[in-house]
Short mmCIF file of C-alpha atoms in Angstrom, two decimals:
data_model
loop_
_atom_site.label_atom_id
_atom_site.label_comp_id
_atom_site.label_asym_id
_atom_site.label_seq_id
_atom_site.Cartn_x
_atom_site.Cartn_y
_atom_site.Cartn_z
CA UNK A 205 4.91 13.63 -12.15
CA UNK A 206 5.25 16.67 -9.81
CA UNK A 207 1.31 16.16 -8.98
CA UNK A 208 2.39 12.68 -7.68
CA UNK A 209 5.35 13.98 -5.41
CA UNK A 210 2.96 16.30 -3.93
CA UNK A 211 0.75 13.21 -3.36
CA UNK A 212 3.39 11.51 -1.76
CA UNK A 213 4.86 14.16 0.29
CA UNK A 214 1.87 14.50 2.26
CA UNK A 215 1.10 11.53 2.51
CA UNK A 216 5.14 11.06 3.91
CA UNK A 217 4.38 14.32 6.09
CA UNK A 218 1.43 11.92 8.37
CA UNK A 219 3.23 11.45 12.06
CA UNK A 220 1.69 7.89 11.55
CA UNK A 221 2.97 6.96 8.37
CA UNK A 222 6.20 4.65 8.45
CA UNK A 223 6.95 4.28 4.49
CA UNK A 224 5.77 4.29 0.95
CA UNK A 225 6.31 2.53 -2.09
CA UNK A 226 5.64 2.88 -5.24
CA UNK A 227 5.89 -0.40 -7.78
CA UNK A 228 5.53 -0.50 -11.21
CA UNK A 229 4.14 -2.67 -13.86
CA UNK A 230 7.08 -5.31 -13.66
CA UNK A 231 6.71 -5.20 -10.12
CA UNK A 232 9.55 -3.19 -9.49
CA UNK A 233 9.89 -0.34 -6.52
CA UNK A 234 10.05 3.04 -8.48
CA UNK A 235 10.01 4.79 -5.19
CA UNK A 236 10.22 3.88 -1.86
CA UNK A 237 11.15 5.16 1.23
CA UNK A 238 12.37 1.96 2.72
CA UNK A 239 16.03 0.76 1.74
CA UNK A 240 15.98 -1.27 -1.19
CA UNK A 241 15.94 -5.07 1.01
CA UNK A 242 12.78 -3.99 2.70
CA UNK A 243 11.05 -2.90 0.04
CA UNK A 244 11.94 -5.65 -2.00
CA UNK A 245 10.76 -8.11 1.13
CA UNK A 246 6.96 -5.74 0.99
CA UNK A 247 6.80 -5.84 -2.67
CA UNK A 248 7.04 -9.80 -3.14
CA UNK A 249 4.77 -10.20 -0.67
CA UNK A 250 2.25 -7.80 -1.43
CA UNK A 251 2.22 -8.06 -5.38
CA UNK A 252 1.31 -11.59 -5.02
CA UNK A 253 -1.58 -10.78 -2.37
CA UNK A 254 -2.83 -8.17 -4.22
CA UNK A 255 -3.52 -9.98 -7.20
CA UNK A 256 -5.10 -12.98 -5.50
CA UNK A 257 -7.48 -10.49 -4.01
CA UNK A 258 -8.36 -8.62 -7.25
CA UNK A 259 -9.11 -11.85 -8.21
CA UNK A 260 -11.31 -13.04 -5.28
CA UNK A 261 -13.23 -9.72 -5.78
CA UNK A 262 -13.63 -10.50 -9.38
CA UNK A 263 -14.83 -13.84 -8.44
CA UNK A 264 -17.51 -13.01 -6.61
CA UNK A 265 -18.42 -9.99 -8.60
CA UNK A 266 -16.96 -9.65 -12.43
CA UNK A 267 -18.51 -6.04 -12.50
CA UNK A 268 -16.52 -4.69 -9.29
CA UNK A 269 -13.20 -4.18 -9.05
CA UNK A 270 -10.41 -4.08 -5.65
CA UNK A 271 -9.59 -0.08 -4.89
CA UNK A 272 -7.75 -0.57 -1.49
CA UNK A 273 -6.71 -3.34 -0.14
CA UNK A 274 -6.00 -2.84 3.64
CA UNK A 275 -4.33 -4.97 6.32
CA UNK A 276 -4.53 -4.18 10.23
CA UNK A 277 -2.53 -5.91 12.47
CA UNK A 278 -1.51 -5.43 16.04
CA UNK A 279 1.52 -2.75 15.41
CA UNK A 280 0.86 -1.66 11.46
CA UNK A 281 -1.92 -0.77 8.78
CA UNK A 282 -0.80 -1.93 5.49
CA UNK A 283 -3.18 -0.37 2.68
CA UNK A 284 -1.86 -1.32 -1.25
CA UNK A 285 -4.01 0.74 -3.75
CA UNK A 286 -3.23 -0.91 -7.30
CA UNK A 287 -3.60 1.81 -10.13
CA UNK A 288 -3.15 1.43 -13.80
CA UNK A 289 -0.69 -1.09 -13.24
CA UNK A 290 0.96 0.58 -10.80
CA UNK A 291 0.73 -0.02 -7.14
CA UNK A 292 1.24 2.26 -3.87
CA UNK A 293 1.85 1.02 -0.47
CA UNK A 294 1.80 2.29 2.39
CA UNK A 295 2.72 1.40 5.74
CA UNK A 296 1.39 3.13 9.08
CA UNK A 297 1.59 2.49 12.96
CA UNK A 298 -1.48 1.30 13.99
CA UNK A 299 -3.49 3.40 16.28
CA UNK A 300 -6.39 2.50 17.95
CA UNK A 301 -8.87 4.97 18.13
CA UNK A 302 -11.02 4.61 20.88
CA UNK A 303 -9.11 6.16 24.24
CA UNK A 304 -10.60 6.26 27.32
#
């Protein structure tokens, strides 16, 4: 598990980077960096999107698979990575990358 922290750490340790969360199998935040109301409020959400998507990819291909899924909006980038029944969100600022 110590590999994981590491993971996470750094990943934490991104100026961008407003939270992680880590759900398990039951769908159940194992780690999060939100209090336990907002990550509850992501996970229900997400959980359900994600598995509509792994689905739709399915779908359209049964030999492919989802990796990332990843959602921009005007203030955040949501990305949910789904992992041997695990998944990992994490939630960013947005920033736009082309400055004059």
């Amino acid at each position: 598990m110590g590999e994981v922290e590491e993971t996470l750490q750094r990943i934490e340790a991104q100026g961008s980077v407003l939270g992680t969360i880590v759900v398990n199998a039951d769908g159940i935040p194992i780690r999060s960096t939100f209090d336990i109301s907002k990550a509850g409020k992501y996970v229900e959400l997400l959980r359900h999107l994600t598995a509509l998507a792994k689905g739709t990819v399915r779908d359209i291909d049964p030999e492919n698979e989802l990796v990332v899924l990843r959602i921009s909006t005007k203030n955040q980038e949501i990305m949910v990575g789904p992992e041997n029944g695990y998944l990992l969100i994490l939630i960013q600022r947005y920033e736009r990358y082309s400055r004059a």
